[in-house]
XYZ file of C-alpha atoms in Angstrom:
575
model
C 63.051 190.622 -149.881
C 66.045 188.554 -151.033
C 67.135 189.599 -154.524
C 70.332 187.572 -154.449
C 70.774 185.860 -157.850
C 70.343 182.092 -157.973
C 73.735 180.446 -158.321
C 74.218 177.680 -160.860
C 74.962 174.271 -159.364
C 78.054 173.633 -161.470
C 79.056 170.218 -159.995
C 75.640 168.807 -160.878
C 75.642 170.587 -164.252
C 79.024 169.141 -165.224
C 77.833 165.651 -164.344
C 74.609 166.214 -166.278
C 76.325 167.362 -169.478
C 78.423 164.189 -169.315
C 75.148 162.331 -169.774
C 74.446 164.468 -172.861
C 77.864 163.374 -174.163
C 76.957 159.689 -173.754
C 73.866 160.080 -175.956
C 75.817 161.601 -178.822
C 78.799 159.289 -178.441
C 76.815 156.046 -178.724
C 74.360 157.317 -181.380
C 77.059 158.496 -183.794
C 79.261 155.493 -183.044
C 76.465 153.273 -184.356
C 77.197 154.601 -187.871
C 80.593 152.871 -187.674
C 79.198 149.799 -185.928
C 76.640 149.239 -188.724
C 79.028 148.587 -191.659
C 81.297 146.622 -189.323
C 78.450 144.298 -188.276
C 77.313 143.966 -191.880
C 80.668 142.469 -192.845
C 81.362 140.671 -189.562
C 78.013 138.840 -189.459
C 77.401 138.723 -193.285
C 74.211 140.805 -193.139
C 72.231 142.586 -195.839
C 71.744 146.350 -195.586
C 68.371 146.050 -193.837
C 69.722 143.707 -191.181
C 72.656 146.008 -190.482
C 70.233 148.900 -189.953
C 68.544 146.971 -187.131
C 71.192 148.549 -184.913
C 69.339 151.835 -185.379
C 66.006 150.047 -185.014
C 67.020 148.653 -181.613
C 68.563 151.899 -180.420
C 65.868 154.396 -181.397
C 62.835 152.190 -180.833
C 63.996 152.013 -177.206
C 63.486 155.770 -176.888
C 59.935 155.358 -178.142
C 59.242 152.373 -175.896
C 60.522 154.138 -172.783
C 58.608 157.349 -173.436
C 55.419 155.433 -174.293
C 55.553 153.341 -171.104
C 56.056 156.480 -168.997
C 53.119 158.148 -170.745
C 50.822 155.144 -170.293
C 51.704 154.935 -166.597
C 51.086 158.661 -166.168
C 47.665 158.674 -167.825
C 46.541 155.577 -165.908
C 47.655 156.861 -162.489
C 47.309 160.589 -163.101
C 50.925 161.106 -161.973
C 54.123 161.806 -163.878
C 56.448 158.941 -162.849
C 59.623 160.936 -163.592
C 58.280 163.881 -161.595
C 57.276 161.545 -158.773
C 60.744 159.976 -158.618
C 62.394 163.356 -159.059
C 64.710 164.319 -161.923
C 67.781 163.352 -159.883
C 66.622 159.824 -159.088
C 65.221 159.354 -162.630
C 68.616 160.124 -164.139
C 70.278 157.752 -161.646
C 67.844 154.984 -162.621
C 68.431 155.728 -166.298
C 72.213 155.530 -165.870
C 71.938 152.240 -163.990
C 69.687 150.852 -166.715
C 72.235 151.877 -169.358
C 74.969 150.204 -167.300
C 72.940 146.975 -167.413
C 72.725 147.424 -171.186
C 76.510 147.853 -171.380
C 76.918 144.596 -169.445
C 74.497 142.905 -171.848
C 76.559 144.205 -174.787
C 79.698 142.700 -173.249
C 77.922 139.356 -172.843
C 76.674 139.553 -176.446
C 80.188 140.190 -177.737
C 81.516 137.261 -175.721
C 79.001 134.847 -177.254
C 79.337 136.544 -180.656
C 75.585 136.773 -181.386
C 74.196 139.735 -183.353
C 70.668 139.527 -181.893
C 72.094 139.654 -178.381
C 74.021 142.808 -179.312
C 70.781 144.398 -180.496
C 69.134 143.556 -177.172
C 72.065 145.057 -175.252
C 71.926 148.239 -177.325
C 68.139 148.419 -176.769
C 68.665 148.310 -172.994
C 71.369 151.019 -173.162
C 69.012 153.293 -175.122
C 66.071 152.501 -172.827
C 68.157 154.009 -170.033
C 68.929 156.981 -172.277
C 65.189 157.480 -172.814
C 64.622 157.867 -169.076
C 67.651 160.151 -168.778
C 66.535 162.388 -171.633
C 62.996 162.652 -170.260
C 64.406 164.156 -167.060
C 67.567 165.910 -168.254
C 66.235 169.040 -169.966
C 63.946 169.991 -167.083
C 66.723 169.113 -164.639
C 69.165 171.454 -166.401
C 66.714 174.320 -165.954
C 66.386 173.891 -162.158
C 70.160 173.725 -161.608
C 70.307 177.519 -161.584
C 68.406 180.667 -162.446
C 65.419 179.688 -164.645
C 66.159 182.731 -166.824
C 69.456 181.141 -167.889
C 68.035 177.627 -168.139
C 68.110 177.658 -171.950
C 71.844 178.360 -171.879
C 72.462 175.280 -169.707
C 70.334 173.125 -171.985
C 72.179 174.476 -175.025
C 75.488 173.705 -173.315
C 74.309 170.123 -172.955
C 73.345 170.099 -176.638
C 76.815 171.342 -177.590
C 78.469 168.605 -175.526
C 76.085 166.073 -177.089
C 77.324 167.154 -180.520
C 80.933 166.859 -179.360
C 80.117 163.269 -178.471
C 78.745 162.670 -181.991
C 82.059 163.895 -183.430
C 84.337 161.838 -181.192
C 82.125 158.717 -181.032
C 82.910 157.444 -184.565
C 86.663 157.816 -183.940
C 86.636 155.860 -180.669
C 84.207 153.199 -181.911
C 86.248 152.842 -185.117
C 89.431 152.294 -183.115
C 87.675 149.805 -180.824
C 86.380 147.798 -183.791
C 89.392 147.869 -186.092
C 92.124 148.165 -183.480
C 94.137 150.482 -185.717
C 93.647 153.448 -187.984
C 95.244 151.546 -190.838
C 93.024 150.102 -193.552
C 91.387 146.764 -192.811
C 89.664 145.146 -195.791
C 85.990 144.243 -195.453
C 86.900 140.632 -196.249
C 89.161 140.533 -193.185
C 86.632 142.044 -190.758
C 85.084 138.657 -189.953
C 88.429 137.564 -188.531
C 88.952 140.567 -186.257
C 88.857 140.012 -182.474
C 86.162 141.858 -180.563
C 88.169 142.146 -177.355
C 88.431 145.940 -177.671
C 84.638 146.197 -177.919
C 84.500 144.462 -174.546
C 86.996 147.007 -173.206
C 84.995 149.867 -174.733
C 81.669 148.845 -173.193
C 83.348 147.974 -169.916
C 84.639 151.536 -169.812
C 81.277 152.989 -170.860
C 79.462 150.862 -168.267
C 81.827 152.022 -165.523
C 81.268 155.633 -166.562
C 77.506 155.082 -166.321
C 77.954 153.720 -162.790
C 80.314 156.540 -161.826
C 77.903 159.194 -163.099
C 75.022 157.493 -161.236
C 77.066 157.461 -158.026
C 78.001 161.130 -158.380
C 74.359 162.060 -158.806
C 73.073 159.822 -156.029
C 75.588 160.742 -153.339
C 75.888 164.453 -154.117
C 74.000 166.494 -151.516
C 74.266 169.575 -153.754
C 72.094 168.025 -156.462
C 68.392 168.853 -155.884
C 65.828 166.063 -156.047
C 63.798 167.918 -158.656
C 60.325 166.654 -157.828
C 57.399 167.592 -160.067
C 54.084 166.618 -158.487
C 51.822 168.300 -161.033
C 49.002 165.935 -162.120
C 49.239 164.309 -165.545
C 46.621 165.654 -167.940
C 44.242 162.922 -169.201
C 44.539 161.824 -172.832
C 42.707 158.513 -173.149
C 42.150 158.717 -176.914
C 45.784 159.622 -177.528
C 46.901 156.711 -175.344
C 44.671 154.245 -177.198
C 45.877 155.508 -180.576
C 49.543 155.147 -179.607
C 49.004 151.641 -178.216
C 47.212 150.554 -181.412
C 50.011 152.082 -183.504
C 52.587 150.153 -181.474
C 50.759 146.841 -181.944
C 50.423 147.470 -185.687
C 54.123 148.356 -185.937
C 54.955 145.030 -184.322
C 52.663 143.262 -186.785
C 54.416 145.011 -189.690
C 57.972 144.243 -188.602
C 57.380 140.669 -187.384
C 56.848 139.163 -190.884
C 60.055 140.853 -192.082
C 62.089 139.345 -189.241
C 60.457 135.932 -189.736
C 61.132 136.022 -193.484
C 64.866 135.600 -192.834
C 64.123 132.087 -191.594
C 61.577 131.288 -194.311
C 61.975 128.453 -196.798
C 62.902 130.877 -199.583
C 65.541 132.583 -197.417
C 67.092 129.244 -196.453
C 67.191 128.193 -200.118
C 68.952 131.473 -200.974
C 71.553 130.844 -198.248
C 72.202 127.339 -199.561
C 72.576 128.578 -203.146
C 74.898 131.382 -202.033
C 77.085 128.841 -200.234
C 77.262 126.787 -203.454
C 78.066 129.935 -205.452
C 81.075 130.701 -203.251
C 82.728 127.372 -204.053
C 81.566 127.059 -207.666
C 84.389 127.218 -210.207
C 82.624 126.646 -213.527
C 81.286 129.898 -215.074
C 78.097 128.252 -216.341
C 77.369 126.912 -212.845
C 77.972 130.352 -211.334
C 75.589 131.951 -213.824
C 72.912 129.348 -213.156
C 73.206 129.701 -209.377
C 73.103 133.511 -209.580
C 69.941 133.338 -211.686
C 68.283 130.980 -209.197
C 69.232 133.287 -206.292
C 67.809 136.324 -208.069
C 64.574 134.494 -208.940
C 64.020 133.680 -205.265
C 65.376 136.910 -203.814
C 63.499 139.543 -205.826
C 59.914 138.625 -204.802
C 61.074 138.048 -201.214
C 62.643 141.506 -201.043
C 59.517 143.112 -202.500
C 57.384 141.403 -199.839
C 59.701 142.638 -197.097
C 59.588 146.149 -198.527
C 55.782 146.027 -198.579
C 55.658 145.173 -194.860
C 58.174 147.902 -193.999
C 56.154 150.405 -196.025
C 53.139 149.327 -194.010
C 55.041 150.255 -190.833
C 55.592 153.758 -192.210
C 51.922 153.991 -193.159
C 50.992 153.005 -189.579
C 52.906 155.970 -188.122
C 51.784 158.515 -190.719
C 48.232 157.194 -190.773
C 48.001 157.060 -186.980
C 49.107 160.666 -186.563
C 46.838 161.918 -189.347
C 43.964 159.970 -187.765
C 44.643 161.721 -184.461
C 44.874 165.071 -186.238
C 41.502 164.670 -187.967
C 39.635 163.212 -184.978
C 41.018 165.747 -182.499
C 40.078 168.601 -184.826
C 36.457 167.450 -184.768
C 36.282 166.566 -181.058
C 39.311 167.535 -178.905
C 38.084 165.891 -175.673
C 40.279 162.959 -174.644
C 43.156 163.793 -176.981
C 45.201 165.832 -174.512
C 48.074 167.624 -176.224
C 47.121 165.981 -179.511
C 44.161 168.336 -179.803
C 46.647 170.937 -181.065
C 47.374 170.565 -184.810
C 50.863 172.051 -184.517
C 51.771 169.283 -182.048
C 50.431 166.340 -184.075
C 51.890 167.470 -187.395
C 55.044 168.448 -185.529
C 55.277 164.889 -184.193
C 55.305 163.646 -187.784
C 57.897 166.275 -188.737
C 60.118 165.226 -185.825
C 59.637 161.542 -186.680
C 60.817 162.177 -190.246
C 63.622 164.546 -189.192
C 65.158 162.092 -186.705
C 64.665 159.300 -189.244
C 66.598 161.009 -192.025
C 69.230 162.407 -189.669
C 70.061 158.843 -188.662
C 69.436 157.205 -192.054
C 71.761 159.525 -193.979
C 74.654 158.768 -191.623
C 73.926 155.091 -191.070
C 73.737 154.263 -194.781
C 76.726 156.461 -195.664
C 79.244 153.681 -194.982
C 77.625 151.420 -197.564
C 77.423 154.278 -200.083
C 81.173 154.889 -199.814
C 81.918 151.301 -200.842
C 80.703 152.048 -204.384
C 83.380 152.634 -207.028
C 81.959 156.053 -207.918
C 82.149 157.077 -204.239
C 85.732 156.028 -203.586
C 85.443 152.237 -203.153
C 86.319 152.597 -199.451
C 86.657 149.811 -196.912
C 84.619 149.993 -193.699
C 87.774 150.902 -191.770
C 88.276 153.955 -194.026
C 84.886 155.623 -193.593
C 85.450 156.982 -190.068
C 86.441 160.557 -191.092
C 83.339 160.856 -193.288
C 81.050 159.624 -190.507
C 82.812 161.966 -188.074
C 82.314 164.884 -190.475
C 78.630 164.042 -190.970
C 77.860 163.951 -187.260
C 80.306 166.800 -186.740
C 78.127 168.824 -189.106
C 75.455 168.558 -186.412
C 77.920 170.116 -183.988
C 78.769 172.898 -186.438
C 75.111 173.882 -186.761
C 74.165 173.417 -183.113
C 77.085 175.456 -181.821
C 76.081 178.282 -184.146
C 72.396 177.897 -183.253
C 73.184 177.965 -179.527
C 74.414 181.573 -179.835
C 70.777 182.688 -179.769
C 70.482 181.599 -176.134
C 73.050 184.164 -174.998
C 72.517 187.875 -174.515
C 74.987 189.055 -177.150
C 75.283 192.374 -178.926
C 74.065 192.204 -182.525
C 77.519 192.883 -183.985
C 79.158 190.297 -181.698
C 76.585 187.677 -182.593
C 77.097 188.246 -186.327
C 80.843 187.788 -185.974
C 80.441 184.644 -183.855
C 77.904 183.225 -186.328
C 80.757 183.184 -188.828
C 83.607 182.224 -186.504
C 81.985 179.487 -184.384
C 81.038 177.155 -187.305
C 84.528 177.541 -188.765
C 86.122 176.733 -185.402
C 83.912 173.630 -185.150
C 84.902 172.610 -188.703
C 88.612 173.025 -187.947
C 88.138 171.011 -184.737
C 86.633 168.094 -186.679
C 89.447 168.206 -189.239
C 92.036 168.469 -186.454
C 90.727 165.602 -184.328
C 90.586 163.257 -187.319
C 94.029 164.355 -188.521
C 95.498 163.639 -185.090
C 93.894 160.200 -185.325
C 95.955 159.576 -188.461
C 93.341 160.096 -191.187
C 94.031 162.009 -194.396
C 91.410 164.779 -194.314
C 92.521 166.612 -197.464
C 89.527 165.267 -199.422
C 87.220 167.092 -196.972
C 88.980 170.470 -196.860
C 86.673 171.994 -199.466
C 83.629 170.902 -197.472
C 84.118 174.273 -195.779
C 82.194 175.691 -198.783
C 79.105 173.851 -197.509
C 79.752 175.311 -194.049
C 79.754 178.810 -195.556
C 76.401 178.013 -197.217
C 75.060 177.073 -193.783
C 76.420 180.321 -192.294
C 74.553 182.243 -194.989
C 71.417 180.258 -194.129
C 71.735 181.359 -190.487
C 71.872 185.014 -191.524
C 68.821 184.637 -193.768
C 66.926 182.756 -191.014
C 67.167 185.648 -188.515
C 66.462 183.340 -185.521
C 62.849 182.834 -186.577
C 61.815 179.161 -186.222
C 59.462 179.043 -189.209
C 61.868 180.847 -191.490
C 64.755 178.728 -190.166
C 62.867 175.510 -190.856
C 61.939 176.625 -194.381
C 65.493 177.645 -195.275
C 67.259 174.652 -193.734
C 64.597 172.254 -195.021
C 65.163 173.622 -198.525
C 68.927 173.363 -197.983
C 68.547 169.691 -197.085
C 66.170 168.994 -199.982
C 68.511 170.579 -202.542
C 71.516 168.771 -201.054
C 69.821 165.367 -201.328
C 68.729 166.014 -204.928
C 72.274 167.066 -205.863
C 73.614 163.935 -204.179
C 71.185 161.723 -206.091
C 71.981 163.285 -209.469
C 75.768 163.293 -209.086
C 78.545 161.068 -207.779
C 82.063 161.353 -206.408
C 83.187 164.182 -204.131
C 80.316 166.505 -205.072
C 77.710 163.913 -204.094
C 79.597 163.037 -200.887
C 79.637 166.724 -199.901
C 75.928 166.949 -200.707
C 75.007 163.985 -198.506
C 77.295 165.214 -195.709
C 75.455 168.560 -195.933
C 72.380 166.709 -194.729
C 74.018 166.960 -191.297
C 74.299 170.741 -191.626
C 70.646 170.951 -192.653
C 69.437 168.677 -189.849
C 71.529 170.359 -187.142
C 68.900 172.966 -186.203
C 65.742 171.003 -186.917
C 65.158 169.544 -183.479
C 65.054 173.018 -181.963
C 62.885 174.575 -184.670
C 60.373 171.719 -184.928
C 60.191 171.317 -181.147
C 59.580 175.029 -180.564
C 56.873 175.300 -183.207
C 55.147 172.102 -182.034
C 55.089 172.922 -178.329
C 54.086 176.599 -178.442
C 50.583 177.433 -177.220
C 49.941 174.090 -175.482
C 49.566 175.622 -172.018
C 48.920 172.939 -169.371
C 49.579 170.251 -171.984
C 53.174 171.376 -172.620
C 54.828 168.576 -170.600
C 52.619 165.966 -172.245
C 53.337 167.398 -175.682
C 57.047 167.231 -174.949
C 56.681 163.539 -174.059
C 54.897 162.896 -177.372
C 57.736 164.581 -179.255
C 60.358 162.448 -177.465
C 58.415 159.369 -178.619
C 58.949 160.457 -182.205
C 62.654 159.697 -181.894
C 61.173 156.399 -183.115
C 61.830 157.769 -186.616
C 65.485 156.869 -186.122
C 64.425 153.238 -185.724
C 61.971 153.081 -188.646
C 63.417 155.070 -191.563
C 66.992 153.671 -191.606
C 65.790 150.040 -191.964
C 63.347 151.166 -194.664
C 66.138 152.899 -196.562
C 68.335 149.850 -195.964
C 65.775 147.485 -197.481
C 65.180 149.904 -200.358
C 68.966 149.840 -200.915
C 68.828 146.027 -201.120
C 66.319 146.421 -203.981
C 67.311 149.544 -205.969
C 70.858 150.191 -204.757
C 72.288 152.273 -201.931
C 72.721 155.451 -204.013
C 69.122 155.518 -205.243
C 67.867 154.748 -201.722
C 68.697 158.343 -200.758
C 65.361 159.285 -202.301
C 63.960 158.632 -198.783
C 65.439 161.846 -197.249
C 64.103 163.840 -200.211
C 60.483 163.118 -199.291
C 61.162 163.711 -195.592
C 62.739 167.136 -196.182
C 59.792 167.976 -198.445
C 57.298 167.264 -195.643
C 59.332 169.349 -193.187
C 59.054 172.303 -195.574
C 55.289 171.712 -195.861
C 55.000 171.560 -192.056
C 56.785 174.916 -191.728
C 54.277 176.463 -194.127
C 51.224 174.880 -192.459
C 52.220 175.615 -188.862
C 52.360 179.327 -189.609
C 48.625 179.247 -190.342
C 47.808 177.180 -187.239
C 49.659 179.526 -184.889
C 48.255 182.651 -186.506
C 44.716 181.267 -186.118
C 45.428 180.642 -182.396
C 46.612 184.241 -181.964
C 50.216 183.283 -181.177
C 52.903 185.873 -181.868
C 55.473 183.948 -183.890
C 58.116 186.597 -183.288
C 58.232 185.607 -179.588
C 58.755 181.889 -180.096
C 62.051 180.796 -178.540
C 64.045 178.013 -180.128
C 64.883 175.003 -177.962
C 68.271 174.100 -179.399
C 69.083 170.891 -177.570
C 68.612 167.312 -178.725
């Protein structure tokens, strides 16, 4: 009998974790791209958030199409292709998206940029579907979690560096560029950026394809049937389209065109009385239009929540045909993941607009980069600390590292931004929030339910403090949303997937679909900001954190009823 330990395929692993880096780099960079596009193309807050809509809805679309194909044919398409070839296809698809972004920049059309970003993320969806399972088979299965966590750590590094590189590509310098001057900036460096990213996609695809050391990674297990779940998701998708379509069309409506004409007159009006009259006319037209748009966007949220609750209630009565959705922890976990991803993205994506307010520093878009970097870097701080659980460490060593690792990550974020020429002194005391997170880790004791309760409460309190205050305290509070969100993917995923048995792979696919939250909640918060102001719009994360706390309480009962030992649940720490 051969007891020789399985060696890790490091060449393939290093290439794979580069893919993890891409995901974080582009996702976090969008938080800089959003305020830039708002000023460059003269958009409202909702329109600027369509960058997130395009990016994250692509994840949902890709995962849904793969699921539909699998249930119709009985075969997992990614498993049939093999993880290796699936990642190659995903990288090539993202390269096409990068080329589309370059073309969009050349013709200077915002909608074309959204399409390019959608294609990039569609490739990411295919990559992410295969990547976690692929990381496990690149070595000893017993150490698979460590390789996945390594990928998650590199992903978070990408979220920290992404805003810096994207900011430099957009503004061309780390000196302040006024928002009024953004419309006159050349986009040549964006072309260079996406040319470089596209070439990296192609290079990574070539390394995977031509490497004989990288296993094919076939998975020929049959896809479990879930006809009712498929029908429900398709209906939800159609209804989501019906909810968003009127909002998009409203920007070309008669009222919208009248508002544009009046705004053009207001810009050149000199007489104060004329300005007042024009402003009143604009407001009279704009207010009901914005309320109508908000109603349709709220309907989109109701579609997702209502669809999942419908599945939960129907599957509880008759589980046949629902596949993985017959498990309550999975369905309610899908909603928790939808809301978590939504607020994780919304907090960061709307942060740039928040910082333009006088009470938040009156910053220009070119000055927000260190704050965006710190927000997404907060994800890295938490994920690096959370990843310690995957390693076989002595209790005393782990306790010490739980303190040291977050502080090292914090210093790294400060250092990288300082080297880039930003004054980080205003964020030095944010280390207090990091210490609060460290304390939360000690209280959590690596238990998913307890972790979710504590970090959900941390996030809820932080958002309330941010809403009730202003200035540095409120900025720290909203940035702390990143610290709170940093461990939620792992905790929610683990609690949702446990006990699914043969439906585990299908349940995982459903959870990946819920990345859709990043495409739905930011535009909703953006439109709410257009109506009640950007500061007050942060009420959206409050409700989401509240549901996550409720989910943590409810899932404990579900798992106990199913006879699952919650002490043995392992946290999947990657994103």
